Coordinates of C-alpha atoms and ligand atoms in Angstrom, one line a residue:
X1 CA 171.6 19.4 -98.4
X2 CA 170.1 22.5 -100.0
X3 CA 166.3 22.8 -101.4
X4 CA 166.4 21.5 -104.9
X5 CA 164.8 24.3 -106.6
X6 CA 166.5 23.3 -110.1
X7 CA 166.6 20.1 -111.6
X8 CA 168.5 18.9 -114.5
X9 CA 167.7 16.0 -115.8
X10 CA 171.0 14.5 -118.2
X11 CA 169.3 12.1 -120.9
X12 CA 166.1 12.2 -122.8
X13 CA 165.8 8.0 -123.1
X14 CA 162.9 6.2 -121.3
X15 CA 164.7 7.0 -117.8
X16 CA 165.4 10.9 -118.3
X17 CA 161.6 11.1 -119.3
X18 CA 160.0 9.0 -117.1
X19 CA 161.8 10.8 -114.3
X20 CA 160.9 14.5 -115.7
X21 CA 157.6 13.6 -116.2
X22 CA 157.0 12.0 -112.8
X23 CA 159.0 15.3 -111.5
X24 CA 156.9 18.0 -113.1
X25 CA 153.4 15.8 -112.1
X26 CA 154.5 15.2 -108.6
X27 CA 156.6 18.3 -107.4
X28 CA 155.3 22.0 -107.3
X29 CA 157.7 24.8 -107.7
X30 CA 160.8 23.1 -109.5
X31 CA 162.2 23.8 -112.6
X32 CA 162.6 20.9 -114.9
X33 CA 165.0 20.9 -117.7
X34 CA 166.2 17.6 -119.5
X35 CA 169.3 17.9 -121.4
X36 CA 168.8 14.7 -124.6
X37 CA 171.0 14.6 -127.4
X38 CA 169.4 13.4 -130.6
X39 CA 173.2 13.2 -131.9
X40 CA 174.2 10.3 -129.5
X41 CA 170.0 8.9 -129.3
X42 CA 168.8 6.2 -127.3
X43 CA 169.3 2.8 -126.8
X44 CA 166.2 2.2 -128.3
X45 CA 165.6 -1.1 -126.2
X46 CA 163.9 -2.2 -123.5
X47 CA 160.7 -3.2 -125.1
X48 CA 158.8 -5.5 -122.2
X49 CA 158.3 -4.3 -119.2
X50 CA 157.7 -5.6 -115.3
X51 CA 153.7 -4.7 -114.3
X52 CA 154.8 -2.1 -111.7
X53 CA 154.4 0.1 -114.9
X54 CA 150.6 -0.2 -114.4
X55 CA 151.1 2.1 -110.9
X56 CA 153.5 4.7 -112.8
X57 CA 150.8 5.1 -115.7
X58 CA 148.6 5.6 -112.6
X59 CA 150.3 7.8 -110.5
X60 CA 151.3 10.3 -113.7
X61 CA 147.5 10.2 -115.0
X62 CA 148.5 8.1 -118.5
X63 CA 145.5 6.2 -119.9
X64 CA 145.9 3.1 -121.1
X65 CA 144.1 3.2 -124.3
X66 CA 146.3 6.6 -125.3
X67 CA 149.2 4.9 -123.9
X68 CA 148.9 1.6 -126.4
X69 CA 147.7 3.5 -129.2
X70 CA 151.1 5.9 -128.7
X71 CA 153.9 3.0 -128.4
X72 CA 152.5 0.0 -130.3
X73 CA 152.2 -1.4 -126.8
X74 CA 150.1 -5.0 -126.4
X75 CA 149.5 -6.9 -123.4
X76 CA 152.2 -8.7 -121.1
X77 CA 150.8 -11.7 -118.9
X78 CA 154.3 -12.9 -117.8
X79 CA 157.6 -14.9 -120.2
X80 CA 157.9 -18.3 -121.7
X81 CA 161.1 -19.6 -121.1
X82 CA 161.7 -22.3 -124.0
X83 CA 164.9 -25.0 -123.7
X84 CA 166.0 -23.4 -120.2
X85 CA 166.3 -26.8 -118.3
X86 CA 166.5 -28.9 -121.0
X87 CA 166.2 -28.4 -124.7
X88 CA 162.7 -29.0 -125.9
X89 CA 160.9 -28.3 -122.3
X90 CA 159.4 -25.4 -121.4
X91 CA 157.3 -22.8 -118.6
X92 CA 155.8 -19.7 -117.8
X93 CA 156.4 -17.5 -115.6
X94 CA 153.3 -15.1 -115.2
X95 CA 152.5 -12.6 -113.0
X96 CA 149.5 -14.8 -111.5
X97 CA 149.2 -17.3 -108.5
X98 CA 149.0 -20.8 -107.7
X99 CA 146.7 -21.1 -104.9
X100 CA 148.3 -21.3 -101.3
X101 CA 151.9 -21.6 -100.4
X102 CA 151.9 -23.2 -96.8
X103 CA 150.0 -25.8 -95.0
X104 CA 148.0 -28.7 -95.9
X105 CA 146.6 -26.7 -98.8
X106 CA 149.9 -25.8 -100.3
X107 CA 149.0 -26.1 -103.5
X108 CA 152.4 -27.1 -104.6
X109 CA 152.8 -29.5 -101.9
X110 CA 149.9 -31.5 -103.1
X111 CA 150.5 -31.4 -106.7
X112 CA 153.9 -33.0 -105.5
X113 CA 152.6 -35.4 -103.9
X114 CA 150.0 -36.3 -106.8
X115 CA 152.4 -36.3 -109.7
X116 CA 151.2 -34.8 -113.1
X117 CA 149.6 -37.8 -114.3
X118 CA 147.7 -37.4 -112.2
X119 CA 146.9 -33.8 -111.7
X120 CA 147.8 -32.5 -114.3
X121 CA 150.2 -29.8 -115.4
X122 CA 151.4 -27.5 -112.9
X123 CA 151.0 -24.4 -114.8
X124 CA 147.0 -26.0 -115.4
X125 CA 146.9 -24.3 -111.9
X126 CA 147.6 -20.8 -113.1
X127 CA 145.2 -18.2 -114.6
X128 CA 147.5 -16.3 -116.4
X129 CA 149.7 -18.7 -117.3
X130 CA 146.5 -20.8 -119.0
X131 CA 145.9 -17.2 -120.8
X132 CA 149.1 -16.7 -122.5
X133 CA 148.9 -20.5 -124.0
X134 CA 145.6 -20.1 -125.0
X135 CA 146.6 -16.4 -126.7
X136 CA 144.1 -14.5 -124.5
X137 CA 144.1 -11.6 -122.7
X138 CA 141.6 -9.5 -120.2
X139 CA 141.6 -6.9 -117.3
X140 CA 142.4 -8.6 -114.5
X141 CA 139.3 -6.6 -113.0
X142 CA 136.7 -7.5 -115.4
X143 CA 137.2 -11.2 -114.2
X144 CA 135.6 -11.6 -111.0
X145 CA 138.0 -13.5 -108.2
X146 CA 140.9 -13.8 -110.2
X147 CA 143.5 -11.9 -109.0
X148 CA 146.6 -11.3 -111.4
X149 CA 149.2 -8.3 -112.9
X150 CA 149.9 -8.1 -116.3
X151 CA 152.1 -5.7 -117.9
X152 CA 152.8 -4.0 -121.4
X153 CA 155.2 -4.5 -124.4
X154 CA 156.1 -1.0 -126.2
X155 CA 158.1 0.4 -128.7
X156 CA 161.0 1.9 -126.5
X157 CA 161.6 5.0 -128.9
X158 CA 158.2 5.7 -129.4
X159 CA 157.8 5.2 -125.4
X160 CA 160.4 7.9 -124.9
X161 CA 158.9 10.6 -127.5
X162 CA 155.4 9.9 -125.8
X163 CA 156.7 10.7 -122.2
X164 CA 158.5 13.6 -123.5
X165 CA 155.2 15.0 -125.4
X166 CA 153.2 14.3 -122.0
X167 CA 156.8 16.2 -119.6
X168 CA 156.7 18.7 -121.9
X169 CA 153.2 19.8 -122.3
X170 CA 153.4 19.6 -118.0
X171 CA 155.9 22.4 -118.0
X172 CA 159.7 20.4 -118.3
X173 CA 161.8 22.6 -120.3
X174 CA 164.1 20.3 -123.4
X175 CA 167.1 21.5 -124.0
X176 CA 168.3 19.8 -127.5
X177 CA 172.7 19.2 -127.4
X178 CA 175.4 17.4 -126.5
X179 CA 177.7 18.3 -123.2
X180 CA 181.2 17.9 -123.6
X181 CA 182.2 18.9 -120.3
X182 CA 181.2 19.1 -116.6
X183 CA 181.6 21.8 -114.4
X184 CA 182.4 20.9 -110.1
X185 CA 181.6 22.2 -107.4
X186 CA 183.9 22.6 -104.3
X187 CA 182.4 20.1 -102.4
X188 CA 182.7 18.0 -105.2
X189 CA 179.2 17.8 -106.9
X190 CA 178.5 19.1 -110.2
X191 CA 177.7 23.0 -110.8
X192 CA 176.6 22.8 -114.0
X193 CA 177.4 21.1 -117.1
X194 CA 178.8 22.5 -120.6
X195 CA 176.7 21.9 -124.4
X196 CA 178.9 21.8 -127.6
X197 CA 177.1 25.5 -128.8
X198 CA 178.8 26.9 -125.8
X199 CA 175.5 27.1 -123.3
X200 CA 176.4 26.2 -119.6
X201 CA 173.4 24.8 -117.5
X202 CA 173.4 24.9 -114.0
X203 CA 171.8 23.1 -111.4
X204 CA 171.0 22.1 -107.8
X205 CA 170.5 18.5 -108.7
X206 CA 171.3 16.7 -111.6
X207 CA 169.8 13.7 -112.6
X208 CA 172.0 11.5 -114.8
X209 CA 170.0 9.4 -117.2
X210 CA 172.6 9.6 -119.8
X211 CA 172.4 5.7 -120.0
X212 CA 176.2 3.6 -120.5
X213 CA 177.7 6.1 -120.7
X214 CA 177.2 7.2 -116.7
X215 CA 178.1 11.3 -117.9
X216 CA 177.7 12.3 -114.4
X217 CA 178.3 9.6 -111.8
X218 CA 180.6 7.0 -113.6
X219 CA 182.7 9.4 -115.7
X220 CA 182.6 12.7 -113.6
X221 CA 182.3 11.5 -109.7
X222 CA 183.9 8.2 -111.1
X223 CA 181.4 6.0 -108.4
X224 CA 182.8 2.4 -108.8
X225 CA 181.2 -0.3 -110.8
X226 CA 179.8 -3.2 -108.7
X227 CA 180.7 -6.0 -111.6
X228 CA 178.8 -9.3 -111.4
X229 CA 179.2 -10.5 -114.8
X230 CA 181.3 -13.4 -112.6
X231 CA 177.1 -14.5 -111.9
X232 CA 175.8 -13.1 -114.9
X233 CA 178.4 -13.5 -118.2
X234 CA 176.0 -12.0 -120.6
X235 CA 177.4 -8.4 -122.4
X236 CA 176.4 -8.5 -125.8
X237 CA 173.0 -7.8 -127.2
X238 CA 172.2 -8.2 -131.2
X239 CA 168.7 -6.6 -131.8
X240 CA 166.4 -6.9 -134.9
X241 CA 162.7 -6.2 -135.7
X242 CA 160.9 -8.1 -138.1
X243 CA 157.5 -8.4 -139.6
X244 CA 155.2 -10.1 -137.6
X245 CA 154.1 -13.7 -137.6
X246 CA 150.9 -15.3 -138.8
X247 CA 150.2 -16.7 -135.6
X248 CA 148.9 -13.6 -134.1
X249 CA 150.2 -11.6 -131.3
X250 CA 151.0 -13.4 -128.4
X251 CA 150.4 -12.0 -125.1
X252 CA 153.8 -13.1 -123.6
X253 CA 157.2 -12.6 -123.7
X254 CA 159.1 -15.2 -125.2
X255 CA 162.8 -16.1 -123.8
X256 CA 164.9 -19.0 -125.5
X257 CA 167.9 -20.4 -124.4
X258 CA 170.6 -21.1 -127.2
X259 CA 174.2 -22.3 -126.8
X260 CA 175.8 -18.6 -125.6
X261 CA 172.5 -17.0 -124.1
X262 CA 169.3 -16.1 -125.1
X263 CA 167.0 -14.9 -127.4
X264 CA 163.6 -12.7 -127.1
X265 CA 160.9 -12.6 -129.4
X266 CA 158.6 -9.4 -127.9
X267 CA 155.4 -9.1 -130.0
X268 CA 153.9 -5.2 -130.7
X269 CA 151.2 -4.4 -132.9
X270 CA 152.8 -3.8 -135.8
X271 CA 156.1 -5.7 -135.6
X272 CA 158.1 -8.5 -134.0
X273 CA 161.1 -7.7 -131.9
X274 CA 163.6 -10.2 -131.2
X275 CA 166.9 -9.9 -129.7
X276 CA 169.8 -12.6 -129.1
X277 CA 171.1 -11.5 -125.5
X278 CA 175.1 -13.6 -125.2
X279 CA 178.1 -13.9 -123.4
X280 CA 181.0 -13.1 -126.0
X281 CA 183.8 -15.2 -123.8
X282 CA 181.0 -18.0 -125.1
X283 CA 180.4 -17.3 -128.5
X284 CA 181.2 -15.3 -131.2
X285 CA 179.3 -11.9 -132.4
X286 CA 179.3 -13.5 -136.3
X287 CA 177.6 -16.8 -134.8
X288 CA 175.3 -14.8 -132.1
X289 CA 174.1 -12.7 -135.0
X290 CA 173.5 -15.6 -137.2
X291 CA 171.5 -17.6 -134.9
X292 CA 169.3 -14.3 -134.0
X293 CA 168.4 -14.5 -137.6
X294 CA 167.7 -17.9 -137.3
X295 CA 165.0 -17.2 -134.5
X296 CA 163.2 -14.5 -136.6
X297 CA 159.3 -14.7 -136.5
X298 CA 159.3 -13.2 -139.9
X299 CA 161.6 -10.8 -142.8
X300 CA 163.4 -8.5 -141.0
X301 CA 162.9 -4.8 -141.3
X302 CA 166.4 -3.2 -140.2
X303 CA 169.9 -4.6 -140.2
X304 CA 170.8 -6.2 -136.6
X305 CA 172.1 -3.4 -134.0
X306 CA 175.0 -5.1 -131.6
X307 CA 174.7 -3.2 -128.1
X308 CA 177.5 -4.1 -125.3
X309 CA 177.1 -4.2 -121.7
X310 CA 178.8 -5.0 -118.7
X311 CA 176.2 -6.7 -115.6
X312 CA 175.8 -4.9 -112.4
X313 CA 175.7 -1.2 -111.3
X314 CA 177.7 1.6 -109.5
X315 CA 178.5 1.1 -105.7
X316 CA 176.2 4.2 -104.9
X317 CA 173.3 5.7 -106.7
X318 CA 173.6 9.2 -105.0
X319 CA 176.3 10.7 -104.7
X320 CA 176.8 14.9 -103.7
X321 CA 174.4 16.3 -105.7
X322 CA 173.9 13.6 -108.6
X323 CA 171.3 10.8 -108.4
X324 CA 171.7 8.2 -111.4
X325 CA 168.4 6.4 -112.9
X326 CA 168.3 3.8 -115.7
X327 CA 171.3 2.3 -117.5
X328 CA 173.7 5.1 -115.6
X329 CA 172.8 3.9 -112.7
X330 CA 173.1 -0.1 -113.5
X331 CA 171.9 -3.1 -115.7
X332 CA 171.3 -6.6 -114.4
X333 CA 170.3 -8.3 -117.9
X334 CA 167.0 -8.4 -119.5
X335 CA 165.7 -11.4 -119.0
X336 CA 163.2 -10.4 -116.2
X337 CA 162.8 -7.3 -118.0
X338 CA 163.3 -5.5 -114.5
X339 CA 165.5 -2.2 -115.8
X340 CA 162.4 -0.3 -116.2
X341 CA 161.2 -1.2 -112.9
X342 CA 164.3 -0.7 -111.5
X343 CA 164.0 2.9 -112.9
X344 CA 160.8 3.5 -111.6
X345 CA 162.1 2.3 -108.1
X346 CA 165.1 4.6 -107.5
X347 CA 162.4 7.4 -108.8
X348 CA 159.7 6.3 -106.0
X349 CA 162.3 6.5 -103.3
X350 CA 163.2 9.7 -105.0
X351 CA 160.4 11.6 -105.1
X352 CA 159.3 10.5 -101.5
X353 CA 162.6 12.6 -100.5
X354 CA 161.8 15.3 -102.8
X355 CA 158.4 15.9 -101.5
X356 CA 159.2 15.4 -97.5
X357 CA 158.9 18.6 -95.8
X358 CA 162.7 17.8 -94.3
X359 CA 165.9 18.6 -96.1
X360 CA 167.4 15.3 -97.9
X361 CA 170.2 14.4 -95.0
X362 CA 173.3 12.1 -95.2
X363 CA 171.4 9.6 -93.7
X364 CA 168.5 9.8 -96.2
X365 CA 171.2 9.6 -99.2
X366 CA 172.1 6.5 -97.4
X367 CA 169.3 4.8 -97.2
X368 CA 168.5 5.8 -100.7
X369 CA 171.6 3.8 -101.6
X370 CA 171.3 0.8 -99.2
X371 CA 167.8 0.3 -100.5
X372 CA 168.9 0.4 -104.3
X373 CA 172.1 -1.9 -103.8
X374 CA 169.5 -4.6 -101.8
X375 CA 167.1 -4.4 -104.4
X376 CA 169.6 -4.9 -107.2
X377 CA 171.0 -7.6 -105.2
X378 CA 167.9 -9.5 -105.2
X379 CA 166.8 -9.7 -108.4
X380 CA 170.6 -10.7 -109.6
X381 CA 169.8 -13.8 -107.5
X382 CA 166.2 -14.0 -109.0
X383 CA 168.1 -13.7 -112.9
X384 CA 170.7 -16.4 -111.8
X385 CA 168.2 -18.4 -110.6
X386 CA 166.7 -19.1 -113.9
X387 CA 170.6 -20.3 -114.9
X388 CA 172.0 -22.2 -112.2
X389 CA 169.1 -24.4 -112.2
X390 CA 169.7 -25.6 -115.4
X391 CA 170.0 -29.8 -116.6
X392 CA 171.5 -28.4 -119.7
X393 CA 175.6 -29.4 -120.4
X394 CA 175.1 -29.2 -124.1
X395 CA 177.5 -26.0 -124.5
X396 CA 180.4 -24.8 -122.1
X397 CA 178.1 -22.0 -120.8
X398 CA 175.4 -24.1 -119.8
X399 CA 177.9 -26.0 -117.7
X400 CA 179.5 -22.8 -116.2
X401 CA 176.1 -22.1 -115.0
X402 CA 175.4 -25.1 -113.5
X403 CA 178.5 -25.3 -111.7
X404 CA 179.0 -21.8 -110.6
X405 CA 179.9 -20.1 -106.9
X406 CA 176.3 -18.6 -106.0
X407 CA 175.6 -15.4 -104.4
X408 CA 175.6 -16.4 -100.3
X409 CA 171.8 -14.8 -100.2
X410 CA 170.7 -17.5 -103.2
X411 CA 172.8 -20.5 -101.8
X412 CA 171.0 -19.7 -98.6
X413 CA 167.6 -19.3 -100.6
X414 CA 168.2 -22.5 -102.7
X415 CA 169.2 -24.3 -99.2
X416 CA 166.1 -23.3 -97.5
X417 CA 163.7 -24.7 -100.5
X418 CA 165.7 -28.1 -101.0
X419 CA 165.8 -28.4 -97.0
X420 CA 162.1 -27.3 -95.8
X421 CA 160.2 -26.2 -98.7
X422 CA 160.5 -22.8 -97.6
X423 CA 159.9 -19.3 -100.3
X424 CA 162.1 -17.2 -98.0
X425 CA 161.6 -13.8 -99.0
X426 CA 163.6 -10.7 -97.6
X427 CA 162.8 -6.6 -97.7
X428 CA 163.5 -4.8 -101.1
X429 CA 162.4 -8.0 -103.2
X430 CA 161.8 -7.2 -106.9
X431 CA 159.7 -11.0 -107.1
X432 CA 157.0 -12.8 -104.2
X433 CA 157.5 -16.2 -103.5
X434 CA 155.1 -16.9 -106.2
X435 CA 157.2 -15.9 -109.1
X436 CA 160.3 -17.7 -107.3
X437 CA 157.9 -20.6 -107.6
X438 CA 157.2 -20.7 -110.8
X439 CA 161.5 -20.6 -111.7
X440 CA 161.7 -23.9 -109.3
X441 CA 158.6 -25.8 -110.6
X442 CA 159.8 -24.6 -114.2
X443 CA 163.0 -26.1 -113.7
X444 CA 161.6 -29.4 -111.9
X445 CA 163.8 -27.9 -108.8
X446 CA 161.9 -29.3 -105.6
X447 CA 162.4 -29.7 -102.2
X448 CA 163.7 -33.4 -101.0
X449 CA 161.3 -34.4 -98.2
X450 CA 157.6 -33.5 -98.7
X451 CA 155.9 -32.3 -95.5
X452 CA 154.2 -34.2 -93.6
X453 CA 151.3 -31.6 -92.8
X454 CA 150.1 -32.4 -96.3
X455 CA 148.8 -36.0 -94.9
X456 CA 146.3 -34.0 -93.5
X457 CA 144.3 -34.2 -96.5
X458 CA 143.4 -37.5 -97.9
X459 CA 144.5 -37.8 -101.8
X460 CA 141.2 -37.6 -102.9
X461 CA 140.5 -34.7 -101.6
X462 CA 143.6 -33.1 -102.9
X463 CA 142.7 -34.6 -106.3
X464 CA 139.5 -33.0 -106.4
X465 CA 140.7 -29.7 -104.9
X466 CA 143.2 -29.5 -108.0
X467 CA 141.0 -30.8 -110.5
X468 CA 138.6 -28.2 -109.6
X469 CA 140.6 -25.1 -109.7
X470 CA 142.8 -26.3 -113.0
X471 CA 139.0 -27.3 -114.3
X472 CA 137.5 -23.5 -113.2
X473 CA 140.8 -21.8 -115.0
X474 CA 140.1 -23.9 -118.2
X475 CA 136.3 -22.7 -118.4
X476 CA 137.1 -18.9 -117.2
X477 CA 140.0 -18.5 -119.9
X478 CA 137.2 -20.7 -122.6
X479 CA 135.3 -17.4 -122.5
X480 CA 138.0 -14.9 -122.3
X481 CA 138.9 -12.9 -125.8
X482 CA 142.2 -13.2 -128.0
X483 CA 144.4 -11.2 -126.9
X484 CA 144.4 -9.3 -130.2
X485 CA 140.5 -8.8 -130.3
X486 CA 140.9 -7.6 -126.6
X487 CA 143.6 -4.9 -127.8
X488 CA 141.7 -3.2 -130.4
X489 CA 138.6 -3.0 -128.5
X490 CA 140.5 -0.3 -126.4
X491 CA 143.0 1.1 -129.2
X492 CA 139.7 1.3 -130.4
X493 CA 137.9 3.9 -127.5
Ligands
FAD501 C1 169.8 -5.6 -125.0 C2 169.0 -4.8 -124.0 C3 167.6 -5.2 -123.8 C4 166.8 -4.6 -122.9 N1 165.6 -5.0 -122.7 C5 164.8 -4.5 -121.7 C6 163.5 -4.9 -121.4 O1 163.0 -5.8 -122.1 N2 162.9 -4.3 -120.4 C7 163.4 -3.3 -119.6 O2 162.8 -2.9 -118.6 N3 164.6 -2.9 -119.9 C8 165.3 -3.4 -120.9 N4 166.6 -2.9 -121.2 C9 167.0 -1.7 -120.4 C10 166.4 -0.5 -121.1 O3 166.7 -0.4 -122.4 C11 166.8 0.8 -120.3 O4 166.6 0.6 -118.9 C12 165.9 2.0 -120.7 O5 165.9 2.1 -122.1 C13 166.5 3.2 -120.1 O6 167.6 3.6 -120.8 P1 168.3 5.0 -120.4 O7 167.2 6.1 -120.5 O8 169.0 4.8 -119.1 O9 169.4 5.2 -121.5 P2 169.3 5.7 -123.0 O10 168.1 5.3 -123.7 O11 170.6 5.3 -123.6 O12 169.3 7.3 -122.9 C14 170.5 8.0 -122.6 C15 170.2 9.5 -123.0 O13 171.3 10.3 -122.6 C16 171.7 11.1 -123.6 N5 173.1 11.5 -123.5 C17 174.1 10.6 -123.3 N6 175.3 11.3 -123.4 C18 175.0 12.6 -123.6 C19 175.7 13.8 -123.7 N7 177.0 13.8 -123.7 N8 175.0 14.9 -124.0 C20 173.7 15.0 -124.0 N9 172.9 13.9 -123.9 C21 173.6 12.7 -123.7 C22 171.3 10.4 -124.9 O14 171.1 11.2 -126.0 C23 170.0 9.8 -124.4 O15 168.9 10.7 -124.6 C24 167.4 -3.5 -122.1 C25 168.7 -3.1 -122.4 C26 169.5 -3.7 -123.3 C27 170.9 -3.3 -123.5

């Protein structure tokens, strides 16, 4: 393929700027130009996020404090999933560990074997997880010996403006209209595309961020759609923001199973955003809408917006000269809240091409695409995961979900755990074995047979080993600030 000395990025939403930004820090040489229509907007979603964001901010020089101050943004340790296995139950899944996986030590293994009355709660043996129920927050390197990731809630459209400010300012060039049509190229790829007022813009490669509606590589190159709402049924969204709630702002991400889905509750500094995320062959929009309101921290401060999806993503990512980030490209669901990782994942892979000395080659485009499809793959399985596991049979979705046809690569995955206590974990994973952990011990899913290495230790000792780290976590997070005194001490630099 040819240098790509002109870029055109379609879409100005949080992928068509988090792509021209990384493009004009990262490359030398290339002209930038994002096409963004403030006709058509944004999505305006996508509000938690997953913390390889911490690495982006890095790697495009964003400070954190500028950053928060900019989007509203507050602290993410991880999600509460409320009334997921049964009604009235629930866990955390946090970007933290629980000790060791294997051996005699396994952590899990002996917590097994002990029982929680004896040792406790299992998420007792989590830093982060202790954190977000105890509505505190810290660096994870102000803490000596505790390693775990955290990542951020923001406003999404305030997110987008801010990336555009930073793209801008680094030499991308914004071209404000809406294209109507798209111009080929013999070999098939797109020359240039056409703006309402008549400009034409032409490129060597075209980014297409232009979110559901897929512009370039759904509607023009018409790439198949890989559909797996068979797995995943969810393609409604209603969204609302509300004032917040008295209890402060919780560093977490709250998800709450209801009869047709799920709803979010996503704490920023100023507001509440909560969201009711539901299959419509389950329930109708009137009664999703209604129970949204229902869930409400606080008085709402907008009428409810009703967005519609379908689950899973184009067969190929790049395709001639078109490369599709963000909702163009796919959507899983948010309940992970993996799109914007999944983004910033195609854009890695991206730039790495981009910046080799070599030409991008078939072969290259290939990879590109096998990577993307495995890594899409994988964390469908992690999302159904969180279903299929359920002991719910209170509404005819619940029992869909806990009867369905799996995925092969997730039967295989469940098998392995059940069988041999076994995290299997394969190449392109979104999630380590320690967040597919927390989903089975969340949803009381364990392995039948305990192994026997775990006799090696006598029950005492186990007791005491777990009874001193869940009794170290307790005293660590005692001195640890609220989350919200913690926030504006650095909105505050
Ligand atoms: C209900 C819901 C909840 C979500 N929650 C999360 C979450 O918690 N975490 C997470 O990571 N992700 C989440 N997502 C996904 C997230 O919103 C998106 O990944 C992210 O916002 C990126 O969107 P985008 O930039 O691809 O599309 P958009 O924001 O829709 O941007 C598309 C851009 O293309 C432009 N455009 C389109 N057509 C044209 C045209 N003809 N001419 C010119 N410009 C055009 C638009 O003007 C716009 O600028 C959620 C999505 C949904 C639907």
């Amino acid at each position: 393929m040819s240098n790509f000395d002109r870029i055109v990025v379609v879409g100005g939403g949080t992928a068509g700027w988090m792509t021209a930004l990384a493009l004009v820090t990262g490359l030398r040489g290339r002209t930038v130009e994002v096409i963004e229509s403030e006709e058509i907007g944004i999505v305006g979603v996508g509000e938690a996020t997953f913390p390889s964001i911490l690495e982006y901010n890095r790697l495009v020089g964003i400070d954190e404090a500028d950053f928060l101050r900019a989007t509203e943004g507050t602290y993410k340790l991880g999600v509460e999933f409320r009334d997921w296995r049964q009604q009235g139950e629930s866990y955390f899944h946090t970007f933290g560990d629980f000790g060791s996986l294997t051996g005699s030590h396994s952590l899990w293994g002996q917590h097994r074997r002990l029982g929680d009355a004896v040792a406790g709660a299992f998420g007792a043996q989590c830093l982060p997880t202790v954190m977000a129920q105890e509505g505190r927050f810290c660096a994870p390197n102000a803490i000596q010996g505790a390693p775990f990731k955290y990542a951020y809630h923001f406003d999404a459209s305030l997110y987008a403006s801010y990336l555009r400010r930073l793209a801008v300012r680094r030499g991308a060039n914004r071209t404000e209209g809406r294209i109507i049509a798209v111009k080929r190229r013999e070999d098939g790829g797109v020359r240039s595309v056409l703006l309402a007022d008549g400009r034409e813009i032409h490129g060597d490669l075209f980014i297409d961020c232009s979110g559901f509606r897929s512009l370039l590589l759904g509607r023009t190159l018409e790439e198949p759609f890989v559909d797996f709402s068979h797995w995943l049924p969810v393609d409604r969204a209603w969204a609302c923001p509300c004032e917040p709630s008295g209890d402060g702002i919780t560093p977490y991400t709250r998800a709450t199973a209801l009869e047709g889905g799920w709803a979010w509750r996503i704490p920023l500094q100023q507001r509440t955003g909560h969201g009711h995320v539901f299959s419509s062959r389950y329930i109708s929009e009137e009664r999703a809408r209604d129970q949204l309101l229902q869930q409400l921290d606080g008085r709402p401060l907008a009428e409810p917006r009703l967005l519609r999806f379908t689950t899973g993503h184009r067969q190929r990512f790049w395709v001639h000269n078109v490369v599709a980030l963000g909702l163009s490209a796919g959507f899983l669901e948010p309940l992970e809240s993996t799109s914007i990782f999944l983004i910033q994942s195609g854009l890695g892979r991206l730039m790495r091409l981009l910046a080799a000395a070599a030409p991008v080659d078939a072969a290259a485009v290939e990879d590109f695409n096998g990577g993307l499809v495995r890594q899409f793959a994988r964390i469908r399985d992690f999302i159904i995961l969180h279903y299929c596991l359920t002991a719910r049979r209170d509404s005819a979705l619940w029992r869909d979900m806990a009867g369905m046809a799996l995925p092969e690569t997730l039967a295989f995955r469940l098998h392995a755990w059940r069988e041999s206590g076994v995290l299997l974990e394969y190449d392109e994973e979104g999630f380590d074995a320690t967040s597919w952990l927390a989903i089975h011990a969340g949803m009381d899913h364990w392995p039948g047979r305990a192994d026997p290495v775990l006799q090696e230790l006598s029950r005492e000792q186990a007791q005491q080993a777990l009874a001193q780290r869940r009794e170290a976590i307790a005293r660590l997070v005692a001195q640890l600030p609220a989350h919200a005194d913690y926030l504006g001490q650095v909105l505050a630099r």
